[in-house]
Amino acid sequence: MRSSPVRIWLVLVVLTLATIAVDLPATAAPWLAGLVVLGLALAKGRLIVLDFLELRRAPRLWRGLVMAWLWGVTGLAGLIPLLLAA
């Protein structure tokens, strides 16, 4: 069963609001807030890639390459602050 674009868009809006809600308060552990924000960004990216770019029905190779790129970019974004702090 295919999800409607409107439903996926609403999920993206909710995830965006959750990102704002996580980032607004001054937390005692900013690294944890950053990790949650990156996780939400990864979830939004996955929805966009699979549903709006229509890779859900694409060959496994293309889907895997794009998802690996998404995980790689998100992972590097999470590692950069650690590397700069050292």
Coordinates of N, CA, C and O in Angstrom, one line a residue:
M1 N 0.8 -1.2 0.0 CA 0.0 0.0 0.0 C 0.9 1.2 0.0 O 1.8 1.4 0.8
R2 N 0.6 2.2 -0.9 CA 1.4 3.4 -1.0 C 0.8 4.5 -0.1 O -0.4 4.7 -0.1
S3 N 1.7 5.2 0.6 CA 1.3 6.3 1.4 C 1.0 7.5 0.5 O 1.7 7.7 -0.5
S4 N 0.1 8.3 0.9 CA -0.2 9.5 0.0 C 0.8 10.6 0.3 O 1.4 10.7 1.4
P5 N 1.1 11.4 -0.7 CA 2.1 12.5 -0.5 C 1.7 13.4 0.6 O 2.5 14.0 1.3
V6 N 0.4 13.7 0.7 CA -0.1 14.6 1.8 C 0.3 14.0 3.2 O 0.7 14.8 4.0
R7 N 0.1 12.7 3.3 CA 0.4 12.1 4.6 C 1.9 12.2 4.9 O 2.3 12.5 6.0
I8 N 2.7 11.9 3.9 CA 4.1 12.0 4.1 C 4.5 13.4 4.4 O 5.4 13.7 5.3
W9 N 3.9 14.4 3.7 CA 4.2 15.8 3.9 C 3.9 16.2 5.4 O 4.7 16.9 6.0
L10 N 2.7 15.7 5.9 CA 2.4 16.0 7.3 C 3.4 15.4 8.3 O 3.7 16.0 9.3
V11 N 3.8 14.2 8.0 CA 4.9 13.6 8.8 C 6.1 14.4 8.8 O 6.8 14.6 9.8
L12 N 6.5 14.9 7.6 CA 7.7 15.8 7.5 C 7.5 17.1 8.3 O 8.4 17.5 9.0
V13 N 6.3 17.6 8.3 CA 6.0 18.8 9.1 C 6.2 18.5 10.6 O 6.8 19.3 11.3
V14 N 5.6 17.4 11.0 CA 5.7 17.0 12.4 C 7.1 16.8 12.8 O 7.6 17.3 13.9
L15 N 7.9 16.2 12.0 CA 9.3 15.9 12.3 C 10.1 17.3 12.4 O 11.0 17.4 13.2
T16 N 9.7 18.2 11.5 CA 10.4 19.5 11.5 C 10.0 20.2 12.8 O 10.9 20.9 13.4
L17 N 8.8 20.2 13.2 CA 8.4 20.8 14.5 C 9.1 20.2 15.7 O 9.5 20.8 16.6
A18 N 9.3 18.8 15.6 CA 10.0 18.1 16.7 C 11.4 18.6 16.7 O 12.0 18.7 17.8
T19 N 12.0 18.8 15.5 CA 13.4 19.3 15.5 C 13.5 20.7 16.1 O 14.4 20.9 16.9
I20 N 12.6 21.5 15.9 CA 12.6 22.9 16.5 C 12.4 22.7 18.0 O 13.0 23.4 18.8
A21 N 11.5 21.9 18.4 CA 11.2 21.7 19.8 C 12.4 21.2 20.6 O 12.7 21.6 21.7
V22 N 13.2 20.3 20.0 CA 14.4 19.7 20.6 C 15.5 20.8 20.7 O 16.2 20.9 21.7
D23 N 15.6 21.6 19.7 CA 16.6 22.6 19.6 C 16.4 23.9 20.4 O 17.3 24.6 20.7
L24 N 15.1 24.1 20.8 CA 14.8 25.4 21.5 C 15.3 25.5 22.9 O 16.0 26.5 23.2
P25 N 15.0 24.5 23.7 CA 15.5 24.7 25.1 C 17.0 24.5 25.3 O 17.6 23.8 24.5
A26 N 17.5 25.3 26.3 CA 18.9 25.1 26.6 C 19.1 23.8 27.4 O 18.6 23.7 28.5
T27 N 19.7 22.8 26.8 CA 19.8 21.6 27.5 C 21.2 21.4 28.2 O 22.1 22.1 27.8
A28 N 21.2 20.6 29.2 CA 22.4 20.3 29.9 C 23.4 19.5 29.0 O 24.6 19.5 29.3
A29 N 22.8 18.8 28.1 CA 23.7 17.9 27.2 C 23.4 18.3 25.8 O 22.6 17.7 25.1
P30 N 24.1 19.3 25.3 CA 23.8 19.8 23.9 C 24.2 18.7 22.9 O 23.6 18.7 21.8
W31 N 25.1 17.8 23.2 CA 25.5 16.7 22.3 C 24.3 15.8 22.1 O 24.1 15.3 21.0
L32 N 23.5 15.6 23.1 CA 22.3 14.7 23.0 C 21.2 15.4 22.1 O 20.6 14.8 21.3
A33 N 21.0 16.7 22.3 CA 20.1 17.4 21.4 C 20.6 17.4 20.0 O 19.8 17.2 19.1
G34 N 21.9 17.5 19.8 CA 22.4 17.4 18.4 C 22.2 16.0 17.8 O 21.9 15.9 16.6
L35 N 22.4 15.0 18.6 CA 22.2 13.7 18.2 C 20.7 13.4 17.8 O 20.4 12.8 16.7
V36 N 19.8 13.9 18.6 CA 18.4 13.8 18.3 C 18.0 14.6 17.0 O 17.3 14.1 16.1
V37 N 18.6 15.8 16.8 CA 18.3 16.6 15.6 C 18.8 15.8 14.4 O 18.2 15.8 13.4
L38 N 20.0 15.3 14.5 CA 20.6 14.5 13.4 C 19.7 13.3 13.0 O 19.5 12.9 11.9
G39 N 19.2 12.6 14.1 CA 18.3 11.5 13.9 C 17.0 11.9 13.2 O 16.5 11.2 12.3
L40 N 16.5 13.0 13.6 CA 15.2 13.5 12.9 C 15.5 13.9 11.5 O 14.7 13.6 10.6
A41 N 16.7 14.5 11.3 CA 17.1 14.9 9.9 C 17.2 13.6 9.0 O 16.8 13.6 7.8
L42 N 17.8 12.6 9.6 CA 17.9 11.3 8.9 C 16.6 10.7 8.5 O 16.3 10.2 7.4
A43 N 15.7 10.8 9.5 CA 14.3 10.2 9.2 C 13.6 11.0 8.1 O 13.0 10.5 7.2
K44 N 13.8 12.4 8.2 CA 13.1 13.2 7.1 C 13.8 12.9 5.8 O 13.1 12.8 4.7
G45 N 15.1 12.8 5.7 CA 15.8 12.5 4.5 C 15.4 11.2 3.9 O 15.2 11.0 2.7
R46 N 15.2 10.2 4.8 CA 14.7 8.9 4.3 C 13.3 8.9 3.7 O 13.1 8.4 2.6
L47 N 12.4 9.7 4.3 CA 11.1 9.8 3.7 C 11.2 10.5 2.4 O 10.5 10.2 1.4
I48 N 12.0 11.6 2.3 CA 12.1 12.3 1.0 C 12.7 11.4 -0.1 O 12.2 11.4 -1.2
V49 N 13.7 10.7 0.3 CA 14.4 9.9 -0.7 C 13.5 8.7 -1.2 O 13.3 8.5 -2.4
L50 N 12.8 8.1 -0.3 CA 12.0 6.9 -0.6 C 10.7 7.3 -1.3 O 10.3 6.6 -2.2
D51 N 10.1 8.3 -0.8 CA 8.7 8.6 -1.3 C 8.6 9.7 -2.3 O 8.0 9.6 -3.4
F52 N 9.3 10.9 -2.1 CA 9.2 12.0 -3.0 C 10.1 11.8 -4.2 O 9.8 12.2 -5.3
L53 N 11.3 11.2 -4.0 CA 12.2 10.8 -5.1 C 11.8 9.5 -5.7 O 12.5 9.0 -6.7
E54 N 10.9 8.8 -5.1 CA 10.3 7.5 -5.6 C 11.3 6.4 -5.8 O 11.3 5.6 -6.7
L55 N 12.2 6.4 -4.8 CA 13.2 5.3 -4.8 C 12.7 4.0 -4.1 O 13.4 3.0 -4.0
R56 N 11.6 4.1 -3.5 CA 11.0 2.9 -2.8 C 10.8 1.7 -3.8 O 11.0 0.6 -3.4
R57 N 10.5 2.0 -5.0 CA 10.3 1.0 -6.0 C 11.5 0.9 -7.0 O 11.4 0.1 -8.0
A58 N 12.5 1.6 -6.7 CA 13.7 1.6 -7.6 C 14.5 0.3 -7.4 O 14.3 -0.3 -6.4
P59 N 15.4 0.0 -8.3 CA 16.3 -1.1 -8.0 C 17.0 -1.0 -6.7 O 17.4 0.1 -6.3
R60 N 17.3 -2.1 -6.1 CA 17.9 -2.1 -4.8 C 19.3 -1.4 -4.8 O 19.6 -0.8 -3.8
L61 N 20.0 -1.5 -5.9 CA 21.3 -0.9 -6.0 C 21.2 0.7 -5.8 O 21.9 1.3 -5.0
W62 N 20.3 1.3 -6.5 CA 20.1 2.7 -6.5 C 19.6 3.2 -5.1 O 20.1 4.2 -4.5
R63 N 18.7 2.4 -4.6 CA 18.1 2.7 -3.3 C 19.2 2.6 -2.2 O 19.4 3.5 -1.4
G64 N 20.1 1.6 -2.3 CA 21.1 1.4 -1.4 C 22.2 2.5 -1.5 O 22.7 2.9 -0.5
L65 N 22.6 2.9 -2.7 CA 23.6 3.9 -2.9 C 23.1 5.3 -2.3 O 23.9 5.9 -1.6
V66 N 21.9 5.6 -2.6 CA 21.4 6.9 -2.1 C 21.2 6.9 -0.5 O 21.6 7.8 0.2
M67 N 20.8 5.7 0.0 CA 20.6 5.6 1.5 C 22.0 5.6 2.1 O 22.2 6.2 3.2
A68 N 23.0 5.0 1.5 CA 24.4 5.0 2.0 C 24.9 6.4 2.0 O 25.6 6.8 3.0
W69 N 24.6 7.2 1.0 CA 25.1 8.5 0.9 C 24.4 9.4 2.1 O 25.1 10.1 2.8
L70 N 23.1 9.1 2.3 CA 22.4 9.9 3.3 C 23.0 9.5 4.7 O 23.2 10.4 5.5
W71 N 23.2 8.2 5.0 CA 23.8 7.8 6.2 C 25.2 8.4 6.4 O 25.6 8.8 7.5
G72 N 26.0 8.4 5.3 CA 27.3 8.9 5.3 C 27.4 10.4 5.6 O 28.2 10.9 6.5
V73 N 26.5 11.2 5.0 CA 26.5 12.6 5.2 C 26.1 12.9 6.7 O 26.6 13.8 7.4
T74 N 25.1 12.2 7.1 CA 24.6 12.4 8.5 C 25.7 12.0 9.5 O 25.9 12.7 10.5
G75 N 26.3 10.9 9.2 CA 27.4 10.5 10.1 C 28.6 11.5 10.2 O 29.1 11.8 11.3
L76 N 28.9 12.0 9.0 CA 30.0 13.0 9.0 C 29.6 14.3 9.8 O 30.4 14.9 10.5
A77 N 28.3 14.7 9.6 CA 27.8 15.8 10.3 C 27.9 15.6 11.8 O 28.1 16.5 12.6
G78 N 27.7 14.4 12.3 CA 27.8 14.1 13.7 C 29.2 14.0 14.2 O 29.5 14.2 15.3
L79 N 30.1 13.6 13.3 CA 31.5 13.4 13.7 C 32.3 14.7 13.7 O 33.3 14.9 14.4
I80 N 31.9 15.7 12.9 CA 32.7 16.9 12.7 C 32.9 17.7 14.1 O 34.0 18.1 14.4
P81 N 31.8 17.8 14.9 CA 32.1 18.5 16.2 C 33.1 17.7 17.1 O 33.8 18.3 17.8
L82 N 33.0 16.4 17.0 CA 33.9 15.6 17.8 C 35.4 15.8 17.3 O 36.3 15.9 18.1
L83 N 35.6 15.9 16.0 CA 36.9 16.0 15.5 C 37.4 17.4 15.8 O 38.6 17.6 16.0
L84 N 36.6 18.4 15.7 CA 37.0 19.8 16.0 C 37.3 20.0 17.5 O 38.1 20.9 17.8
A85 N 36.6 19.3 18.3 CA 36.9 19.4 19.8 C 38.2 18.8 20.2 O 38.7 19.2 21.3
A86 N 38.7 17.9 19.5 CA 39.9 17.2 19.9 C 41.2 18.0 19.6 O 41.3 19.0 19.0

